[in-house]
PDB file of C-alpha atoms and ligand atoms in Angstrom:
ATOM      1  CA  MET A   1     139.532  -5.944 -70.006  1.00 67.00           C
ATOM      2  CA  GLU A   2     136.898  -3.266 -70.668  1.00 85.00           C
ATOM      3  CA  THR A   3     137.228  -1.504 -74.040  1.00 90.00           C
ATOM      4  CA  LYS A   4     137.191   2.299 -73.909  1.00 96.00           C
ATOM      5  CA  ILE A   5     134.893   3.588 -76.611  1.00 96.00           C
ATOM      6  CA  SER A   6     137.160   6.491 -77.481  1.00 95.00           C
ATOM      7  CA  GLU A   7     140.006   4.010 -78.175  1.00 95.00           C
ATOM      8  CA  ILE A   8     138.104   2.064 -80.828  1.00 95.00           C
ATOM      9  CA  ARG A   9     139.649   3.116 -84.118  1.00 94.00           C
ATOM     10  CA  LYS A  10     140.977   1.669 -87.380  1.00 95.00           C
ATOM     11  CA  GLU A  11     142.781   2.984 -90.377  1.00 97.00           C
ATOM     12  CA  TYR A  12     140.902   2.896 -93.682  1.00 97.00           C
ATOM     13  CA  THR A  13     143.136   1.565 -96.404  1.00 97.00           C
ATOM     14  CA  ARG A  14     140.998  -0.513 -98.765  1.00 96.00           C
ATOM     15  CA  GLY A  15     140.613   1.864-101.691  1.00 96.00           C
ATOM     16  CA  LYS A  16     140.706   5.270-103.233  1.00 97.00           C
ATOM     17  CA  LEU A  17     138.435   7.499-105.262  1.00 97.00           C
ATOM     18  CA  THR A  18     139.714   9.906-107.896  1.00 95.00           C
ATOM     19  CA  GLN A  19     137.927  12.188-110.322  1.00 92.00           C
ATOM     20  CA  CYS A  20     139.829  10.462-113.169  1.00 92.00           C
ATOM     21  CA  THR A  21     138.437   7.019-112.350  1.00 91.00           C
ATOM     22  CA  ILE A  22     134.979   7.790-110.950  1.00 96.00           C
ATOM     23  CA  ASN A  23     132.045   7.417-113.375  1.00 96.00           C
ATOM     24  CA  ASP A  24     130.618  10.639-114.868  1.00 96.00           C
ATOM     25  CA  ASN A  25     127.136   9.286-114.172  1.00 97.00           C
ATOM     26  CA  PRO A  26     126.353   8.984-110.432  1.00 98.00           C
ATOM     27  CA  PHE A  27     123.741   6.280-111.016  1.00 98.00           C
ATOM     28  CA  GLU A  28     126.332   4.124-112.755  1.00 98.00           C
ATOM     29  CA  GLN A  29     128.827   4.830-109.988  1.00 98.00           C
ATOM     30  CA  PHE A  30     126.258   3.826-107.386  1.00 98.00           C
ATOM     31  CA  GLU A  31     125.424   0.622-109.262  1.00 98.00           C
ATOM     32  CA  GLU A  32     129.147  -0.248-109.410  1.00 98.00           C
ATOM     33  CA  TRP A  33     129.557   0.252-105.636  1.00 98.00           C
ATOM     34  CA  LEU A  34     126.393  -1.619-104.773  1.00 98.00           C
ATOM     35  CA  ASN A  35     127.540  -4.524-106.948  1.00 98.00           C
ATOM     36  CA  ASP A  36     130.960  -4.430-105.173  1.00 98.00           C
ATOM     37  CA  ALA A  37     129.171  -4.558-101.786  1.00 98.00           C
ATOM     38  CA  ILE A  38     127.101  -7.542-102.913  1.00 98.00           C
ATOM     39  CA  ALA A  39     130.148  -9.296-104.389  1.00 98.00           C
ATOM     40  CA  HIS A  40     132.065  -8.802-101.124  1.00 98.00           C
ATOM     41  CA  ASN A  41     129.151 -10.252 -99.099  1.00 98.00           C
ATOM     42  CA  ALA A  42     128.578  -7.003 -97.220  1.00 98.00           C
ATOM     43  CA  ASP A  43     125.904  -7.507 -94.580  1.00 97.00           C
ATOM     44  CA  GLU A  44     122.501  -6.199 -95.865  1.00 98.00           C
ATOM     45  CA  PRO A  45     124.091  -4.448 -98.898  1.00 98.00           C
ATOM     46  CA  THR A  46     120.784  -2.797 -99.854  1.00 98.00           C
ATOM     47  CA  ALA A  47     120.109  -1.359 -96.358  1.00 98.00           C
ATOM     48  CA  MET A  48     119.988   2.437 -96.297  1.00 98.00           C
ATOM     49  CA  ILE A  49     119.376   5.006 -93.586  1.00 98.00           C
ATOM     50  CA  VAL A  50     116.448   7.178 -94.565  1.00 99.00           C
ATOM     51  CA  ALA A  51     116.236  10.641 -93.051  1.00 98.00           C
ATOM     52  CA  THR A  52     112.988  12.623 -93.174  1.00 98.00           C
ATOM     53  CA  VAL A  53     112.011  15.921 -91.568  1.00 98.00           C
ATOM     54  CA  SER A  54     108.703  16.732 -89.884  1.00 95.00           C
ATOM     55  CA  ALA A  55     106.604  19.770 -90.724  1.00 93.00           C
ATOM     56  CA  GLU A  56     108.126  21.383 -87.601  1.00 95.00           C
ATOM     57  CA  GLY A  57     111.638  20.844 -89.017  1.00 96.00           C
ATOM     58  CA  HIS A  58     112.616  17.949 -86.700  1.00 97.00           C
ATOM     59  CA  PRO A  59     114.675  15.216 -88.422  1.00 98.00           C
ATOM     60  CA  SER A  60     114.356  11.466 -87.833  1.00 98.00           C
ATOM     61  CA  THR A  61     116.069   8.432 -89.317  1.00 98.00           C
ATOM     62  CA  ARG A  62     115.547   4.715 -89.760  1.00 98.00           C
ATOM     63  CA  THR A  63     116.839   1.867 -91.916  1.00 98.00           C
ATOM     64  CA  VAL A  64     114.902   0.517 -94.914  1.00 98.00           C
ATOM     65  CA  LEU A  65     115.823  -1.754 -97.833  1.00 98.00           C
ATOM     66  CA  LEU A  66     116.381  -0.392-101.330  1.00 98.00           C
ATOM     67  CA  LYS A  67     114.228  -2.467-103.702  1.00 98.00           C
ATOM     68  CA  GLY A  68     115.415  -1.056-106.997  1.00 98.00           C
ATOM     69  CA  VAL A  69     116.611   1.889-108.986  1.00 98.00           C
ATOM     70  CA  GLU A  70     114.068   2.468-111.765  1.00 97.00           C
ATOM     71  CA  ASN A  71     114.227   5.371-114.241  1.00 97.00           C
ATOM     72  CA  ASN A  72     116.853   7.025-112.052  1.00 98.00           C
ATOM     73  CA  LYS A  73     114.677   6.814-108.921  1.00 98.00           C
ATOM     74  CA  PHE A  74     115.560   4.945-105.768  1.00 99.00           C
ATOM     75  CA  ILE A  75     112.623   2.779-104.612  1.00 98.00           C
ATOM     76  CA  PHE A  76     111.700   1.564-101.114  1.00 98.00           C
ATOM     77  CA  PHE A  77     108.502   0.230 -99.616  1.00 98.00           C
ATOM     78  CA  THR A  78     106.823   1.055 -96.354  1.00 98.00           C
ATOM     79  CA  ASN A  79     103.608   1.993 -94.576  1.00 98.00           C
ATOM     80  CA  TYR A  80     102.304   5.360 -95.777  1.00 98.00           C
ATOM     81  CA  GLU A  81     100.811   6.039 -92.310  1.00 98.00           C
ATOM     82  CA  SER A  82     104.102   5.327 -90.516  1.00 98.00           C
ATOM     83  CA  ARG A  83     106.117   8.181 -88.980  1.00 98.00           C
ATOM     84  CA  LYS A  84     108.298   8.459 -92.115  1.00 98.00           C
ATOM     85  CA  GLY A  85     105.195   8.181 -94.344  1.00 98.00           C
ATOM     86  CA  LYS A  86     103.469  11.066 -92.589  1.00 98.00           C
ATOM     87  CA  GLN A  87     106.624  13.167 -92.618  1.00 98.00           C
ATOM     88  CA  LEU A  88     107.094  12.617 -96.345  1.00 98.00           C
ATOM     89  CA  ALA A  89     103.456  13.645 -96.935  1.00 98.00           C
ATOM     90  CA  ASP A  90     104.221  16.968 -95.195  1.00 97.00           C
ATOM     91  CA  ASN A  91     107.770  17.401 -96.533  1.00 97.00           C
ATOM     92  CA  PRO A  92     109.019  15.323 -99.462  1.00 98.00           C
ATOM     93  CA  TYR A  93     112.725  16.207 -99.006  1.00 98.00           C
ATOM     94  CA  ILE A  94     114.667  13.107 -98.068  1.00 98.00           C
ATOM     95  CA  SER A  95     118.199  11.780 -97.576  1.00 98.00           C
ATOM     96  CA  LEU A  96     119.403   8.202 -98.076  1.00 99.00           C
ATOM     97  CA  SER A  97     122.699   6.861 -96.724  1.00 99.00           C
ATOM     98  CA  PHE A  98     124.367   3.563 -97.549  1.00 99.00           C
ATOM     99  CA  VAL A  99     127.311   2.415 -95.420  1.00 98.00           C
ATOM    100  CA  TRP A 100     129.364  -0.557 -96.541  1.00 98.00           C
ATOM    101  CA  HIS A 101     131.827  -0.926 -93.666  1.00 98.00           C
ATOM    102  CA  LYS A 102     133.508  -3.947 -95.270  1.00 97.00           C
ATOM    103  CA  LEU A 103     134.594  -1.712 -98.190  1.00 98.00           C
ATOM    104  CA  GLU A 104     135.132   1.417 -96.061  1.00 98.00           C
ATOM    105  CA  ARG A 105     132.583   3.217 -98.273  1.00 98.00           C
ATOM    106  CA  GLN A 106     129.470   5.271 -97.880  1.00 98.00           C
ATOM    107  CA  VAL A 107     127.105   7.008-100.274  1.00 98.00           C
ATOM    108  CA  HIS A 108     124.764   9.859 -99.360  1.00 98.00           C
ATOM    109  CA  ILE A 109     121.883  10.795-101.642  1.00 99.00           C
ATOM    110  CA  GLU A 110     119.624  13.807-101.238  1.00 98.00           C
ATOM    111  CA  GLY A 111     116.433  14.366-103.160  1.00 98.00           C
ATOM    112  CA  LYS A 112     112.678  14.401-103.206  1.00 98.00           C
ATOM    113  CA  ALA A 113     110.333  11.463-102.572  1.00 98.00           C
ATOM    114  CA  GLU A 114     107.008  10.745-104.225  1.00 98.00           C
ATOM    115  CA  LYS A 115     104.625   7.810-103.873  1.00 98.00           C
ATOM    116  CA  CYS A 116     105.080   5.092-106.496  1.00 98.00           C
ATOM    117  CA  LEU A 117     102.286   4.349-108.931  1.00 98.00           C
ATOM    118  CA  ASP A 118      99.826   1.773-107.503  1.00 98.00           C
ATOM    119  CA  GLN A 119     100.854  -0.683-110.186  1.00 98.00           C
ATOM    120  CA  VAL A 120     104.516  -0.584-109.052  1.00 98.00           C
ATOM    121  CA  SER A 121     103.512  -1.156-105.409  1.00 98.00           C
ATOM    122  CA  ASP A 122     101.107  -3.963-106.384  1.00 98.00           C
ATOM    123  CA  THR A 123     103.782  -5.744-108.416  1.00 98.00           C
ATOM    124  CA  TYR A 124     106.303  -5.592-105.584  1.00 98.00           C
ATOM    125  CA  PHE A 125     103.688  -6.525-102.934  1.00 98.00           C
ATOM    126  CA  SER A 126     102.670  -9.610-104.879  1.00 98.00           C
ATOM    127  CA  SER A 127     106.331 -10.796-104.922  1.00 98.00           C
ATOM    128  CA  ARG A 128     106.580 -10.703-101.099  1.00 98.00           C
ATOM    129  CA  PRO A 129     106.411 -13.856 -98.948  1.00 97.00           C
ATOM    130  CA  TYR A 130     102.926 -14.694 -97.660  1.00 97.00           C
ATOM    131  CA  LYS A 131     103.669 -13.815 -94.029  1.00 97.00           C
ATOM    132  CA  SER A 132     105.227 -10.457 -95.005  1.00 98.00           C
ATOM    133  CA  LYS A 133     102.034  -9.663 -96.931  1.00 98.00           C
ATOM    134  CA  ILE A 134      99.895 -10.461 -93.894  1.00 98.00           C
ATOM    135  CA  GLY A 135     102.226  -8.426 -91.661  1.00 98.00           C
ATOM    136  CA  ALA A 136     101.951  -5.391 -93.924  1.00 98.00           C
ATOM    137  CA  ARG A 137      98.169  -5.657 -93.820  1.00 98.00           C
ATOM    138  CA  ILE A 138      97.793  -5.790 -90.063  1.00 98.00           C
ATOM    139  CA  SER A 139     100.645  -3.684 -88.652  1.00 97.00           C
ATOM    140  CA  PRO A 140      99.710  -0.056 -87.884  1.00 97.00           C
ATOM    141  CA  GLN A 141     103.398   0.787 -88.319  1.00 97.00           C
ATOM    142  CA  SER A 142     104.824   3.335 -85.848  1.00 96.00           C
ATOM    143  CA  ARG A 143     101.656   3.444 -83.700  1.00 97.00           C
ATOM    144  CA  VAL A 144     101.781   2.579 -79.988  1.00 97.00           C
ATOM    145  CA  ILE A 145     100.379  -0.908 -79.284  1.00 97.00           C
ATOM    146  CA  SER A 146      99.492  -2.502 -75.962  1.00 98.00           C
ATOM    147  CA  SER A 147     101.611  -5.632 -76.357  1.00 98.00           C
ATOM    148  CA  ARG A 148     103.196  -8.063 -78.840  1.00 98.00           C
ATOM    149  CA  MET A 149     100.166 -10.253 -78.212  1.00 98.00           C
ATOM    150  CA  GLU A 150      97.952  -7.588 -79.844  1.00 98.00           C
ATOM    151  CA  ILE A 151      99.885  -7.824 -83.130  1.00 98.00           C
ATOM    152  CA  MET A 152     100.097 -11.647 -83.030  1.00 98.00           C
ATOM    153  CA  ARG A 153      96.325 -11.833 -82.513  1.00 98.00           C
ATOM    154  CA  ALA A 154      95.724  -9.502 -85.430  1.00 98.00           C
ATOM    155  CA  PHE A 155      98.081 -11.620 -87.558  1.00 98.00           C
ATOM    156  CA  VAL A 156      96.270 -14.894 -86.787  1.00 98.00           C
ATOM    157  CA  LYS A 157      92.851 -13.287 -87.296  1.00 98.00           C
ATOM    158  CA  GLU A 158      93.889 -12.005 -90.746  1.00 98.00           C
ATOM    159  CA  VAL A 159      95.305 -15.411 -91.742  1.00 98.00           C
ATOM    160  CA  CYS A 160      91.942 -17.030 -90.863  1.00 98.00           C
ATOM    161  CA  LYS A 161      89.912 -14.257 -92.558  1.00 97.00           C
ATOM    162  CA  LEU A 162      91.840 -14.487 -95.835  1.00 97.00           C
ATOM    163  CA  ALA A 163      92.261 -18.289 -95.988  1.00 94.00           C
ATOM    164  CA  GLY A 164      91.867 -19.265 -99.621  1.00 93.00           C
ATOM    165  CA  HIS A 165      91.766 -15.665-100.823  1.00 96.00           C
ATOM    166  CA  GLU A 166      94.308 -13.598-102.688  1.00 95.00           C
ATOM    167  CA  ILE A 167      96.329 -11.385-100.242  1.00 97.00           C
ATOM    168  CA  ARG A 168      95.988  -7.866-101.667  1.00 97.00           C
ATOM    169  CA  ARG A 169      98.133  -4.831-100.943  1.00 98.00           C
ATOM    170  CA  PRO A 170      96.485  -2.508 -98.415  1.00 98.00           C
ATOM    171  CA  ASP A 171      96.004   1.084 -99.522  1.00 98.00           C
ATOM    172  CA  ASN A 172      98.255   2.383 -96.707  1.00 98.00           C
ATOM    173  CA  TRP A 173     101.303   0.385 -97.858  1.00 98.00           C
ATOM    174  CA  GLY A 174     103.443   0.978-100.929  1.00 98.00           C
ATOM    175  CA  GLY A 175     106.523   2.431-102.492  1.00 98.00           C
ATOM    176  CA  PHE A 176     108.318   5.740-102.415  1.00 98.00           C
ATOM    177  CA  ALA A 177     110.480   6.780-105.387  1.00 98.00           C
ATOM    178  CA  VAL A 178     113.339   9.162-104.587  1.00 99.00           C
ATOM    179  CA  THR A 179     114.666  11.417-107.342  1.00 98.00           C
ATOM    180  CA  PRO A 180     118.232  12.481-106.389  1.00 98.00           C
ATOM    181  CA  THR A 181     119.544  16.036-106.641  1.00 98.00           C
ATOM    182  CA  ARG A 182     122.858  15.298-104.905  1.00 98.00           C
ATOM    183  CA  PHE A 183     125.110  12.275-104.469  1.00 98.00           C
ATOM    184  CA  GLU A 184     128.208  11.941-102.348  1.00 98.00           C
ATOM    185  CA  PHE A 185     130.604   8.981-102.657  1.00 98.00           C
ATOM    186  CA  TRP A 186     132.998   8.519 -99.711  1.00 98.00           C
ATOM    187  CA  GLN A 187     135.958   6.216 -99.577  1.00 98.00           C
ATOM    188  CA  GLY A 188     137.839   5.892 -96.298  1.00 98.00           C
ATOM    189  CA  ARG A 189     141.610   6.700 -96.529  1.00 98.00           C
ATOM    190  CA  GLU A 190     144.575   6.558 -94.208  1.00 96.00           C
ATOM    191  CA  SER A 191     145.093   9.281 -91.567  1.00 96.00           C
ATOM    192  CA  ARG A 192     141.410  10.244 -91.942  1.00 96.00           C
ATOM    193  CA  LEU A 193     142.189  11.991 -95.256  1.00 97.00           C
ATOM    194  CA  HIS A 194     139.208  10.370 -96.879  1.00 98.00           C
ATOM    195  CA  ASP A 195     138.129  10.819-100.513  1.00 98.00           C
ATOM    196  CA  ARG A 196     134.774  12.548-101.047  1.00 98.00           C
ATOM    197  CA  ILE A 197     133.313  13.258-104.435  1.00 98.00           C
ATOM    198  CA  GLN A 198     129.938  14.988-104.747  1.00 98.00           C
ATOM    199  CA  TYR A 199     127.613  15.322-107.774  1.00 98.00           C
ATOM    200  CA  ILE A 200     125.075  18.138-107.816  1.00 98.00           C
ATOM    201  CA  ILE A 201     122.349  18.241-110.421  1.00 98.00           C
ATOM    202  CA  GLN A 202     122.406  21.295-112.739  1.00 98.00           C
ATOM    203  CA  GLU A 203     119.476  23.090-114.356  1.00 98.00           C
ATOM    204  CA  ASP A 204     120.058  21.300-117.658  1.00 98.00           C
ATOM    205  CA  GLY A 205     119.970  17.914-115.915  1.00 96.00           C
ATOM    206  CA  SER A 206     123.708  17.305-116.077  1.00 97.00           C
ATOM    207  CA  TRP A 207     125.751  16.539-112.938  1.00 98.00           C
ATOM    208  CA  LYS A 208     128.499  18.802-111.608  1.00 98.00           C
ATOM    209  CA  GLN A 209     131.246  16.804-109.938  1.00 97.00           C
ATOM    210  CA  GLU A 210     133.494  18.191-107.147  1.00 97.00           C
ATOM    211  CA  ARG A 211     135.922  16.915-104.547  1.00 98.00           C
ATOM    212  CA  LEU A 212     135.158  17.774-100.934  1.00 98.00           C
ATOM    213  CA  ALA A 213     137.583  18.059 -98.042  1.00 98.00           C
ATOM    214  CA  PRO A 214     137.450  15.109 -95.723  1.00 98.00           C
TER     215      PRO A 214
HETATM  216  C1  FMN B   1     117.860  -3.903 -91.982  1.00 86.49           C
HETATM  217  C2  FMN B   1     116.520  -3.280 -91.859  1.00 86.49           C
HETATM  218  C3  FMN B   1     115.674  -3.211 -92.955  1.00 86.49           C
HETATM  219  C4  FMN B   1     114.412  -2.613 -92.811  1.00 86.49           C
HETATM  220  N1  FMN B   1     113.665  -2.486 -93.916  1.00 86.49           N
HETATM  221  C5  FMN B   1     112.468  -1.819 -93.879  1.00 86.49           C
HETATM  222  C6  FMN B   1     111.717  -1.558 -95.068  1.00 86.49           C
HETATM  223  O1  FMN B   1     112.148  -1.881 -96.198  1.00 86.49           O
HETATM  224  N2  FMN B   1     110.549  -0.877 -94.912  1.00 86.49           N
HETATM  225  C7  FMN B   1     110.074  -0.456 -93.706  1.00 86.49           C
HETATM  226  O2  FMN B   1     109.000   0.110 -93.657  1.00 86.49           O
HETATM  227  N3  FMN B   1     110.789  -0.678 -92.576  1.00 86.49           N
HETATM  228  C8  FMN B   1     111.979  -1.355 -92.613  1.00 86.49           C
HETATM  229  N4  FMN B   1     112.712  -1.542 -91.493  1.00 86.49           N
HETATM  230  C9  FMN B   1     112.177  -1.037 -90.231  1.00 86.49           C
HETATM  231  C10 FMN B   1     112.457   0.480 -90.122  1.00 86.49           C
HETATM  232  O3  FMN B   1     113.798   0.721 -89.738  1.00 86.49           O
HETATM  233  C11 FMN B   1     111.522   1.195 -89.134  1.00 86.49           C
HETATM  234  O4  FMN B   1     111.574   0.598 -87.837  1.00 86.49           O
HETATM  235  C12 FMN B   1     110.044   1.239 -89.609  1.00 86.49           C
HETATM  236  O5  FMN B   1     109.949   1.463 -90.962  1.00 86.49           O
HETATM  237  C13 FMN B   1     109.284   2.318 -88.855  1.00 86.49           C
HETATM  238  O6  FMN B   1     109.943   3.552 -89.045  1.00 86.49           O
HETATM  239  P1  FMN B   1     109.223   4.962 -88.750  1.00 86.49           P
HETATM  240  O7  FMN B   1     108.432   4.827 -87.452  1.00 86.49           O
HETATM  241  O8  FMN B   1     110.343   5.969 -88.625  1.00 86.49           O
HETATM  242  O9  FMN B   1     108.328   5.297 -89.913  1.00 86.49           O
HETATM  243  C14 FMN B   1     113.986  -2.113 -91.555  1.00 86.49           C
HETATM  244  C15 FMN B   1     114.844  -2.185 -90.475  1.00 86.49           C
HETATM  245  C16 FMN B   1     116.117  -2.754 -90.606  1.00 86.49           C
HETATM  246  C17 FMN B   1     117.022  -2.755 -89.423  1.00 86.49           C
END
């Protein structure tokens, strides 16, 4: 029997979020929820949707992997000449969304992105598997290519060229560090009366916490 899309629905009953129990510090709250997602074997727990906006004001989204939260900045790695990389060069405002369906939770983060220091990108790059390093060197991410063969040829050529050499990070690949100005923690509840708690950064660096209507 064919499933009608509009009839796919479930009740969210796994948890609740109250201002009495939520952490005052949004970074600690995030860490707690990410650890819960990992402990519950959520699929790709570090995957986040990254939204960027072009110079013309057109938004676009894609998934990337969070690689750390360092000094209260969310770090991910990508190609600086990719679509997102170019958009961030024009407009550093960014939004990150984590969805952990297994726990009926999502977190939205808004802030500003800046390139990581070369040393941070070098350290992460050197920890990547060999083939991922080669891939990052040869893929002109987000550009149109003629065929998969083109990229496979470039891969093999690079492997031969660099045989016996250290595989170094290319200049056009590295990290972005996102400094949040807003967090929203969302816990699904029954009858679609979900819990939503937002944190907005204040001028003195403290976080104002408020409940939002579902
Ligand atoms: C689960 C998952 C993880 C991904 N992780 C990354 C990542 O960490 N960095 C990255 O550049 N692309 C990653 N991608 C690919 C991106 O979604 C995207 O296709 C690519 O970065 C090009 O995006 P752009 O053309 O919008 O710049 C990932 C995709 C998926 C589905």
